[in-house]
XYZ file of C-alpha atoms in Angstrom:
572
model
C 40.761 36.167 -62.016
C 40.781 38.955 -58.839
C 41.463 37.485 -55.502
C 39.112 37.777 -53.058
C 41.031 40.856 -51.348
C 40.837 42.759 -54.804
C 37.293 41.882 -55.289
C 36.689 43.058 -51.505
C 38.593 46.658 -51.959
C 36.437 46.984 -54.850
C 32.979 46.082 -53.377
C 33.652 48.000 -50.067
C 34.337 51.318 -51.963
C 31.855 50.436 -54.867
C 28.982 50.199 -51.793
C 30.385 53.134 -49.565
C 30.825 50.756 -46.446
C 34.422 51.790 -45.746
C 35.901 54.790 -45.586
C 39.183 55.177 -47.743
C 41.304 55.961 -44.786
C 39.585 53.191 -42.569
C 40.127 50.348 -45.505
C 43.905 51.849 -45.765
C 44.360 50.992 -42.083
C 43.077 47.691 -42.555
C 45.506 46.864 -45.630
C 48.344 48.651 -43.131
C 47.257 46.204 -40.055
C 46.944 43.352 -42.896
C 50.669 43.872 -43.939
C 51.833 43.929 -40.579
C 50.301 41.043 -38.771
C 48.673 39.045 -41.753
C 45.220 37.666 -41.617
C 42.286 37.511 -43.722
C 41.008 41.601 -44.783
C 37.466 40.594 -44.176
C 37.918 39.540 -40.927
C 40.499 42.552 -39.803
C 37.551 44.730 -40.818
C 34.860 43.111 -39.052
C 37.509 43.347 -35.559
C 38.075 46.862 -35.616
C 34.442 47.459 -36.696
C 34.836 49.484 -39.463
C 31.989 47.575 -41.244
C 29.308 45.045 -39.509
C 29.949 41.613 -40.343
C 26.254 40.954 -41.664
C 26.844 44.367 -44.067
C 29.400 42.714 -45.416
C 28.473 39.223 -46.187
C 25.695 40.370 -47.592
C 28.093 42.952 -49.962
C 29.883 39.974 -50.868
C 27.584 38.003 -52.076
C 25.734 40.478 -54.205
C 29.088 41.564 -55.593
C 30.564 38.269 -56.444
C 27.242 37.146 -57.020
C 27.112 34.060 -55.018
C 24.372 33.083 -52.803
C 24.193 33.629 -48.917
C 23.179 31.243 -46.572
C 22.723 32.240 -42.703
C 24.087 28.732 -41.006
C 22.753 29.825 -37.889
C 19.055 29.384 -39.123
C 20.022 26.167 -41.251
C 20.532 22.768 -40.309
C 23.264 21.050 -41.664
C 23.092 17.568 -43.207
C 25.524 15.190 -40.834
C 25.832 12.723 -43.328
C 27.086 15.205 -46.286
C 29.293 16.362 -43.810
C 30.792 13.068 -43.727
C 32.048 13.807 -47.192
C 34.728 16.286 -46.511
C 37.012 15.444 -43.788
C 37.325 17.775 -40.714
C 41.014 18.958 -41.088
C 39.882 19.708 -44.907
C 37.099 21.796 -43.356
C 39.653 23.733 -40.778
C 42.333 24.170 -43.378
C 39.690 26.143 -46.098
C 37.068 27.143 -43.595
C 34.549 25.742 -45.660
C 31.290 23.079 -44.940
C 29.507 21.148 -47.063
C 25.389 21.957 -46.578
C 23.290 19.878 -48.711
C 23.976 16.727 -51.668
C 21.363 16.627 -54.789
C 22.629 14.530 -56.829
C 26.111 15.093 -58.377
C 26.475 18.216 -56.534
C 27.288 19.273 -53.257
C 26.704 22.710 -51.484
C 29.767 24.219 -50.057
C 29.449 27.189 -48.059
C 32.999 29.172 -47.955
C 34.229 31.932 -46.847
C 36.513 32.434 -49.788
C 34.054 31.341 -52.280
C 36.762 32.542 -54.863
C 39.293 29.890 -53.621
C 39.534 27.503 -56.476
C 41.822 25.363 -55.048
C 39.146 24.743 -52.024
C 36.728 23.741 -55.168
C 39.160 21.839 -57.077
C 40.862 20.036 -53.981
C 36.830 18.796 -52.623
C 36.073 17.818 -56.300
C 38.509 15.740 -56.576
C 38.429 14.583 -52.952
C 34.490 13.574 -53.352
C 33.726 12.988 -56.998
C 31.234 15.284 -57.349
C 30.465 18.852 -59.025
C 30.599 21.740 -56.268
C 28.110 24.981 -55.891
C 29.786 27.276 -53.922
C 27.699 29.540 -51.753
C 29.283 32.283 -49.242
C 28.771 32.511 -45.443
C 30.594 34.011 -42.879
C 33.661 32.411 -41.122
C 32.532 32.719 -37.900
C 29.278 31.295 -38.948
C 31.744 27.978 -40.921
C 33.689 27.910 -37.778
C 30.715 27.350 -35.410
C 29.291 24.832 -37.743
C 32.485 23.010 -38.010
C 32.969 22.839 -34.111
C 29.218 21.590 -34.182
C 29.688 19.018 -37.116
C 32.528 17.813 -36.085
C 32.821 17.435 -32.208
C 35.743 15.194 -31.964
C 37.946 17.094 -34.653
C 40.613 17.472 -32.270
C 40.777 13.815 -30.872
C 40.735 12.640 -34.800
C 43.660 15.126 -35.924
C 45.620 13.901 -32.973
C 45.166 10.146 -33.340
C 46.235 10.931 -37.341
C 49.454 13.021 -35.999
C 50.033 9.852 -33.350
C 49.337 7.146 -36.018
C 51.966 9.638 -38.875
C 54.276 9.170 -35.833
C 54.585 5.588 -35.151
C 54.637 4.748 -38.195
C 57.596 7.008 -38.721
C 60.561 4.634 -38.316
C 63.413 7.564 -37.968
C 62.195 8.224 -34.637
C 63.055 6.675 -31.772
C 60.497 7.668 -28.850
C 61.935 7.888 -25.178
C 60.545 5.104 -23.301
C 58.278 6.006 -20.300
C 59.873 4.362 -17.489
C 63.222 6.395 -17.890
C 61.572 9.636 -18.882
C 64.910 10.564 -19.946
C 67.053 11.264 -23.631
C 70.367 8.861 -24.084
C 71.516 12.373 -25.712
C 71.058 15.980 -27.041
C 70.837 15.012 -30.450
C 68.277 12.445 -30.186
C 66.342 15.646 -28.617
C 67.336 17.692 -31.462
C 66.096 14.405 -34.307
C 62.422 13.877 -32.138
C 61.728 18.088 -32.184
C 62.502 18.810 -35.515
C 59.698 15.604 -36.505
C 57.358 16.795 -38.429
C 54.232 15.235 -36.903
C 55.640 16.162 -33.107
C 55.550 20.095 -34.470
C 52.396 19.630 -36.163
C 51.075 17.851 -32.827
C 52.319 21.035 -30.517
C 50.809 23.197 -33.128
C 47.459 22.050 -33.192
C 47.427 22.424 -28.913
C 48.459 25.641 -29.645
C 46.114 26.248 -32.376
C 42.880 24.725 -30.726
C 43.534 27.149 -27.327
C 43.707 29.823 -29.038
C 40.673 29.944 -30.913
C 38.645 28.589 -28.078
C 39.974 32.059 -26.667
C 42.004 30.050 -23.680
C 44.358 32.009 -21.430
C 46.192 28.878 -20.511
C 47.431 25.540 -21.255
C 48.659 23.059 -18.862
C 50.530 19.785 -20.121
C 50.124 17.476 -17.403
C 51.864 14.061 -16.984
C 50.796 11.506 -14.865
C 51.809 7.855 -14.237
C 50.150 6.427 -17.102
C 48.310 9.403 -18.619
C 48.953 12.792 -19.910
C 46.675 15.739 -19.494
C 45.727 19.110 -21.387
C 43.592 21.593 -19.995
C 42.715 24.907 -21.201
C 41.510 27.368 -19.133
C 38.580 29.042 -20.658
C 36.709 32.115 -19.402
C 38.506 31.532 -15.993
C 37.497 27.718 -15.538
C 39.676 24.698 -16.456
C 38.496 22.356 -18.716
C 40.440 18.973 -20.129
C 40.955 18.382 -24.064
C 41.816 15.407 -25.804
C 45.141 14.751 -25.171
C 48.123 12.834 -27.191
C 49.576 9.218 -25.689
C 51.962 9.531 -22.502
C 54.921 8.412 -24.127
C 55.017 11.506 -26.433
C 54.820 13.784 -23.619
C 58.802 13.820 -23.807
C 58.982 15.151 -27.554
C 56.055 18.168 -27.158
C 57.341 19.457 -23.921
C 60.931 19.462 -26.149
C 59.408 20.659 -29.180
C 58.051 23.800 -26.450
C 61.688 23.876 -25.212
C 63.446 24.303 -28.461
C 60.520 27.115 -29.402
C 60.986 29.234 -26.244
C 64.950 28.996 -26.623
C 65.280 26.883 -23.054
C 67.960 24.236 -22.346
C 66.360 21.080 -23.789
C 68.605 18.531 -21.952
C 67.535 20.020 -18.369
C 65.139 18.240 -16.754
C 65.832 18.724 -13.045
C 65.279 22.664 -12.826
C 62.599 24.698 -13.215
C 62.746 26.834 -16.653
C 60.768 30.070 -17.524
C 60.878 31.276 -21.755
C 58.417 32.901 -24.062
C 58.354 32.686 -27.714
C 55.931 34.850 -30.410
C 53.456 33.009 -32.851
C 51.602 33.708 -35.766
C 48.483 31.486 -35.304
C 45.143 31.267 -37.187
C 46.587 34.551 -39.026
C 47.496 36.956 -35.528
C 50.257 37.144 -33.381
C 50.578 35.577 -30.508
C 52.723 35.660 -27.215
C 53.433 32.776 -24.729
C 54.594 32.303 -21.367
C 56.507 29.555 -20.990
C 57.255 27.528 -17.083
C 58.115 23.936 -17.118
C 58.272 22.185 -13.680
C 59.860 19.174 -12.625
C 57.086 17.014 -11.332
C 57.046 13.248 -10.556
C 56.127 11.947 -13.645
C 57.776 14.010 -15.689
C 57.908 17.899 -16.476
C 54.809 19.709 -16.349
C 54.350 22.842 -18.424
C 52.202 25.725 -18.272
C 51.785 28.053 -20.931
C 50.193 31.720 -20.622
C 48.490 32.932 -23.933
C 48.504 36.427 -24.696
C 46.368 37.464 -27.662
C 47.078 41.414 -27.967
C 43.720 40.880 -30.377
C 41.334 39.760 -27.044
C 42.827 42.273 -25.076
C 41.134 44.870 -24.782
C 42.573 48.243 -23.434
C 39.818 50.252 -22.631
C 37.904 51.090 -19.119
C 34.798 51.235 -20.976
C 35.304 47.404 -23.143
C 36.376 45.874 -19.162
C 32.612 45.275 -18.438
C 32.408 47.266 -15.467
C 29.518 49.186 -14.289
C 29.846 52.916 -15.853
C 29.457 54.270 -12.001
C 32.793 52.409 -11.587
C 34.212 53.717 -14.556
C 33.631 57.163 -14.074
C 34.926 57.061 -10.252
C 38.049 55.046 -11.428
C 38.301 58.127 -14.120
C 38.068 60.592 -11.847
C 40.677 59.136 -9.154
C 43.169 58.911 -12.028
C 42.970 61.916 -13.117
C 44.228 63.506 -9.534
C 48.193 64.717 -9.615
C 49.823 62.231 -7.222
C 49.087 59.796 -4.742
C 48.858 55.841 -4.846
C 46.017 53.479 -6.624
C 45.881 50.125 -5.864
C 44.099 47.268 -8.017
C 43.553 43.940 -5.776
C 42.250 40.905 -6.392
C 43.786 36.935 -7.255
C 45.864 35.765 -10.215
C 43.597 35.959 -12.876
C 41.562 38.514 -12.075
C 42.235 41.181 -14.514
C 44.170 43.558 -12.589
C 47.174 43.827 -14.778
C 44.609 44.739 -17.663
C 42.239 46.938 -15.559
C 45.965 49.143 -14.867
C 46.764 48.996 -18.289
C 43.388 50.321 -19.649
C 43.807 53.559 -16.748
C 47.519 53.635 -18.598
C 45.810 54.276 -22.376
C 43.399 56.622 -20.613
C 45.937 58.927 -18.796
C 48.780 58.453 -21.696
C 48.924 61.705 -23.106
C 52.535 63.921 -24.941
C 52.825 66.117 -21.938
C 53.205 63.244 -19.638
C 56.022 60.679 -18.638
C 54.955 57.092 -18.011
C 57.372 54.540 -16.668
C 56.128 50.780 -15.727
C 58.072 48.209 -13.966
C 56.618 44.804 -14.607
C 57.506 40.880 -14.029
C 57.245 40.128 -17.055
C 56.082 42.968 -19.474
C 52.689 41.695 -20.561
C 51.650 43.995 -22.947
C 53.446 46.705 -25.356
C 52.032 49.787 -24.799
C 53.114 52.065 -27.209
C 54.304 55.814 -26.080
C 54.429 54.056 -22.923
C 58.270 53.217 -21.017
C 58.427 49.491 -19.978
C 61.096 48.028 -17.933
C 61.198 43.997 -17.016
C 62.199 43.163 -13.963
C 65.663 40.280 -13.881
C 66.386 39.498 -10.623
C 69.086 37.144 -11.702
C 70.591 40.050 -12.309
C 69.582 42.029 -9.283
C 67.313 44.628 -11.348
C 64.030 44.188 -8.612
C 61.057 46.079 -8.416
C 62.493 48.279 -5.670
C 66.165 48.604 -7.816
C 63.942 49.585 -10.797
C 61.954 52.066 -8.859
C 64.692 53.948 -7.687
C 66.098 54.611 -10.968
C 62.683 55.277 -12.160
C 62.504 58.354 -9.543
C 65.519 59.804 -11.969
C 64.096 59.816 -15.132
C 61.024 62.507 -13.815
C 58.225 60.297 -14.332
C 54.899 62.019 -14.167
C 53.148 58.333 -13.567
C 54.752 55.093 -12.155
C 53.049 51.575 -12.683
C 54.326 48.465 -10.505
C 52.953 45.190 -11.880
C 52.898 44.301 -8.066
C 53.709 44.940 -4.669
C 55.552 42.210 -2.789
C 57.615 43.620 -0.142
C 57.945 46.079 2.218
C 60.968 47.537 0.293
C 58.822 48.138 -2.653
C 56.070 49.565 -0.911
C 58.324 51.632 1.132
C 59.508 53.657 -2.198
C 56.113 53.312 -4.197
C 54.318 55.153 -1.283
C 57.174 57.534 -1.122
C 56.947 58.020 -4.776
C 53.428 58.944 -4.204
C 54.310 61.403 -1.560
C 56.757 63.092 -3.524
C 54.488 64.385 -6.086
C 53.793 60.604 -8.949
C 50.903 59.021 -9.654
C 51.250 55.804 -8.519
C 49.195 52.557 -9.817
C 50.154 48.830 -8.598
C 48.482 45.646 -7.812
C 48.338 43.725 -4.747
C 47.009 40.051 -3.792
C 44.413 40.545 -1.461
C 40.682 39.343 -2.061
C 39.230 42.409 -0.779
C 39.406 46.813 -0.964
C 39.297 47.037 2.782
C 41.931 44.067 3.275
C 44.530 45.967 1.156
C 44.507 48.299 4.084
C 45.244 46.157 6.756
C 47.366 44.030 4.306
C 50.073 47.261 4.005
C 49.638 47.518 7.616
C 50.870 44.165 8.314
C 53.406 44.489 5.879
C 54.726 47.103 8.336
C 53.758 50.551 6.747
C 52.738 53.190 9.649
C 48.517 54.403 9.166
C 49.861 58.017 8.589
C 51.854 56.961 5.410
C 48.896 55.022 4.112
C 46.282 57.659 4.906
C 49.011 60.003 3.476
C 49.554 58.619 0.105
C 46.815 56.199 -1.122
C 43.996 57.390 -2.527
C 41.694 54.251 -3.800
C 41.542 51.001 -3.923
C 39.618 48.678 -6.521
C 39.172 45.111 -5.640
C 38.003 43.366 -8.735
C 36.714 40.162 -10.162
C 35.901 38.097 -13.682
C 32.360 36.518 -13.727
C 31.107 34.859 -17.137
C 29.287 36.383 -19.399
C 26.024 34.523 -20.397
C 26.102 33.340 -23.605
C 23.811 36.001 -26.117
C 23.012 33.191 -29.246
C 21.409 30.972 -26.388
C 20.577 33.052 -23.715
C 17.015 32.568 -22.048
C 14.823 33.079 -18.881
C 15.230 31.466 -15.911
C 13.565 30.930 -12.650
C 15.282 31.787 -9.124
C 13.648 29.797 -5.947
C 12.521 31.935 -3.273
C 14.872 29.867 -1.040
C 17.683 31.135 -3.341
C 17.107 35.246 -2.639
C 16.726 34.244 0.872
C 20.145 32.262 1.113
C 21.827 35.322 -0.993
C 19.457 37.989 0.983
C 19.381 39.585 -1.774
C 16.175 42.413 -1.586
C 14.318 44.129 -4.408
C 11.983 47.558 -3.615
C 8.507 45.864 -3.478
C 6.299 45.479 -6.721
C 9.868 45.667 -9.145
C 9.575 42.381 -11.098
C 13.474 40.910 -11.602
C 13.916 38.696 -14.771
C 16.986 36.217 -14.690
C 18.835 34.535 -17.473
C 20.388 31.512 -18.237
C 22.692 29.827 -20.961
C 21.083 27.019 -22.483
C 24.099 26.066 -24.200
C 25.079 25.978 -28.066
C 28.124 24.954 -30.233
C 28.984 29.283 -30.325
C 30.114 28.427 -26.189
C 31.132 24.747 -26.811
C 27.890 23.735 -24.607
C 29.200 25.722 -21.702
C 26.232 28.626 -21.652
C 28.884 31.449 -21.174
C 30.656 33.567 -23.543
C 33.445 36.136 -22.160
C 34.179 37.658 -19.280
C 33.056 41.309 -17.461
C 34.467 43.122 -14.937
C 32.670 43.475 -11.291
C 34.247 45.688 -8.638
C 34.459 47.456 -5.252
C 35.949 50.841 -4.758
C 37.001 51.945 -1.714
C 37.762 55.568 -1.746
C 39.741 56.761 1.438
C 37.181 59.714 2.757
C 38.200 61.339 5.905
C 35.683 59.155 8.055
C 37.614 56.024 6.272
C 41.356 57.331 6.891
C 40.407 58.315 10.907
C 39.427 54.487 11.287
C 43.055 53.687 9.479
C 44.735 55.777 12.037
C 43.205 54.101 14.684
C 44.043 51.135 13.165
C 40.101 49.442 12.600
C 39.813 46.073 11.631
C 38.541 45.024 8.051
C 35.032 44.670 8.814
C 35.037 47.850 10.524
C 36.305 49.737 7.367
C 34.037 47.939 5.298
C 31.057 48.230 6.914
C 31.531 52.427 7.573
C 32.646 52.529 3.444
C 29.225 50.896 3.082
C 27.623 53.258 4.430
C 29.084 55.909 2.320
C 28.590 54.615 -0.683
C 30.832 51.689 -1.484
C 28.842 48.860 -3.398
C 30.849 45.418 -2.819
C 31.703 42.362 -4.910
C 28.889 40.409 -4.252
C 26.586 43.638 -4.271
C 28.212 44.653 -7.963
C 27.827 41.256 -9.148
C 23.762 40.976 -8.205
C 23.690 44.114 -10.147
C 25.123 42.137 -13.495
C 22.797 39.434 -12.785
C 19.779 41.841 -12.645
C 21.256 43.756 -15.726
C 20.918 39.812 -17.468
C 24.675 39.661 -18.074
C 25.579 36.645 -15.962
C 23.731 34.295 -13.358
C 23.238 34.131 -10.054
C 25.318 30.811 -9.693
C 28.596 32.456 -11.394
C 28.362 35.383 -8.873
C 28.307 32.987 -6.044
C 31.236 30.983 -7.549
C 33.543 34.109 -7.881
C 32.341 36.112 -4.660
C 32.074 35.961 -0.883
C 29.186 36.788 1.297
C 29.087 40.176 2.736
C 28.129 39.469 6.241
């Protein structure tokens, strides 16, 4: 019998979905990274996932069933366990009696058939749906799949008499092999794994593993908010934040001194990075863990979200020979990926890039990255200067921290480079007086820089539950907000639904504020203005702000009115 893939191929071609070249890429990024073919095409949009559901199940001749429009029976569900459902991406619909219904994905996987069979007793009708669709209706079906699958791992472990768990008083191994024995336990990798698993499909950019006195916590951070998952007994905190150690390559046996690693997964099918920092706390070592999905990231101005007025000016700015660009905002705010997406635009044969970044985030390919080690004194400022003598055309700094480094970048910028960095400040106006402070003179600033983009993440409402909502008057007032007279403004909402876990968001987009330094802006620099000076003349001339950008998303219906007064400041 074909597999799935061959059946696929054949159907794609057979219904002139696909291009030949387009499904060769696919079977090229397949190879490479793994992963299921359907769902590589469906991500890189050579074919719309409805089109080709619907291909499927004429081809293979299987019916379709659209579980967002049906309503699954909870007490069939009961019949296949939830780790079962995971592990084939399948759900049972609907009993009558001696069969079940069994939506798949891979309605061709007879071992999914065979193992539920035998698992249930009774005859199976496969029908096909999509996996996001299974996925969505297994997070809905089964709302504490997590909690179960980590009470099974805990229960797998005590029961497991060849380990010997570290008390939690001592929080402390009698020796490195005992480490060794309690990491390499099967149910204490399968335990990490499924934190690891579970974060990245909710899409989380961080973990934390938090101990307390008699607790332990995990928290994702999802769409820029924190929010707490079940979470495995304290007294196997110990063996996961070991089982992390031994997988980013750090010294197991310290736990006095703060340790920073990274190791590369293959989970759910795609490769993954992590960040690795464990700190010393008082209850035992805390560790955070940065997830970078090269698959969510997405490298492109016009994919960031922000306004296409912003676009085009950021476009235009980077396209001028030298002179310095700034991207501000706080951790978390997208500025290593807004720098990143002006990289891809500008990268080109006929120019030399050169990045210095702590740590390299991202491969870009045709791109030169360097990683700063200041253990072994290569700095940002060390880097730069050797970067000045490899004739770069455009220099990235993943961020300004001292006046050493700004002291060469804006020098770099003089001399004839395009210059892009990031700096921590929560405004486009503070950046100026920021480098000011720092001690670099008005004439150098007005001299080299150029722009500056202050920039924020706001939530995206969520589209499969997205409705109307009504603003107070009281609200406008407090937010003096004003529309022209007789223009009706709808608002929206996010009723919640098991596609955002309940949360009424979905995503992230971009909202910014350029400053662009105009000769009325750089005489107030020179005369050293203060930032609501700056600001208020760069209003003037043009310059929409944070909050004033992100009143335009909420008009456009992409987020709310609450989520732009979480994430901004007031103007006056």
């Amino acid at each position: 019998m074909l597999s799935l893939k061959d059946r696929l191929t054949e159907i794609l071609i057979k219904n002139k979905l696909i291009l030949p070249e387009q499904l060769q890429q696919a079977l090229a990024i397949q190879q490479k990274t793994g992963g299921k073919l359907s769902d590589i095409i469906v991500e890189n949009k050579f074919v719309k996932e409805s089109d080709l559901i619907s291909a499927l199940s004429e081809g293979l001749n299987f019916p379709l069933i659209d579980l967002k429009r049906f309503k699954v029976d909870s007490e069939v569900v009961k019949l296949v366990p939830p780790q079962t459902a995971k592990h084939f991406q399948i759900i049972p619909v609907a009993k009558i009696g001696d069969t079940i219904t069994l939506a798949m994905a891979d309605p061709l996987n007879i071992f999914a058939i065979d193992h539920v069979a035998a698992l249930t007793g009774f005859k199976i009708n496969p029908i096909i749906a999509s996996s996001h669709d299974i996925n969505q209706a297994i997070e809905a079906s089964y709302p504490d799949t997590t909690k179960e699958m980590i009470s099974d791992l805990v229960k797998e472990i005590s029961d497991a008499s060849s380990i010997e768990l570290v008390k939690e008083e001592k929080q402390a191994y009698s020796g490195e092999q005992d480490v060794g024995h309690i990491t390499l336990d099967a149910p204490v990798i399968k335990l990490t794994d499924l934190i690891l698993e579970e974060a990245v499909r909710k899409k989380a950019s961080d973990i934390l593993i938090e101990p307390f006195e008699k607790k332990l916590r995990v928290r994702y951070r999802i769409d820029g908010l924190l929010r707490e998952e079940p979470a495995p007994p304290k007294n196997l905190h110990t063996s996961i934040v070991s089982r992390i150690k031994v997988m980013s390559e750090l010294n197991i046996a310290e736990h006095r001194l703060p340790q920073d690693g990274r190791f590369k997964a293959k989970v759910t099918g795609k490769e993954v990075d992590f960040r690795i920092s464990v700190l010393p706390s008082a209850f035992g070592e805390k560790v955070a863990i940065r997830i970078l999905d090269k698959t969510q990231a997405m490298l492109d101005l016009t994919k960031t979200g922000f306004d296409p007025d912003v676009i085009e000016k950021v476009k235009k700015i980077s396209k001028l020979p030298h002179g310095m660009i700034l991207v501000t905002g706080p951790t978390g705010s997208g500025k290593t990926t807004t720098l990143y997406s002006v990289l891809k635009f500008l990268d080109s044969p006929q120019k030399n890039i050169v990045t210095v970044e702590d740590p390299v985030e991202y491969q870009l390919e045709g791109i030169n990255q360097v990683t700063v080690h200041t253990e072994v004194g290569l700095t940002f400022a060390s880097a730069l200067r050797s970067i000045l003598r490899q004739d770069p055309n455009i220099i990235m700094i993943g961020e300004i921290r001292d006046l050493e480094t700004v002291d060469i970048a804006i020098k770099s910028a003089l001399t004839g480079h395009l210059v892009l960095s990031t700096l921590h400040t929560t405004t486009a106006c503070g950046s100026v007086v920021r480098l000011v402070n720092m001690g670099v003179e008005p004439f150098m600033i007005n001299s080299a820089l150029v722009c500056v983009v202050a920039q924020r993440l706001v939530r995206k409402i969520c589209p499969k539950c997205k409705e109307e909502d009504v603003l107070a008057e009281d609200v406008m007032e407090t937010l003096r907000v004003r529309f022209p007279k007789g223009e009706k403004v709808k608002f929206y909402k996010g009723k919640g639904c098991p596609a955002c876990f309940n949360l009424g968001y979905a995503g992230r987009l971009g909202i910014a504020e350029v400053l662009i330094l105009t000769p009325a802006i750089r005489d107030l620099i020179l005369n050293r203005a203060q930032e609501h000076i700056l600001k208020q003349h760069a209003r003037k001339e043009g310059m929409r702000t944070l909050r004033e950008d992100g009143m335009r998303a909420v008009v456009a219906g992409q987020t709310t009115v609450e989520e732009i007064v979480r994430v901004t400041a007031p103007d006056d």
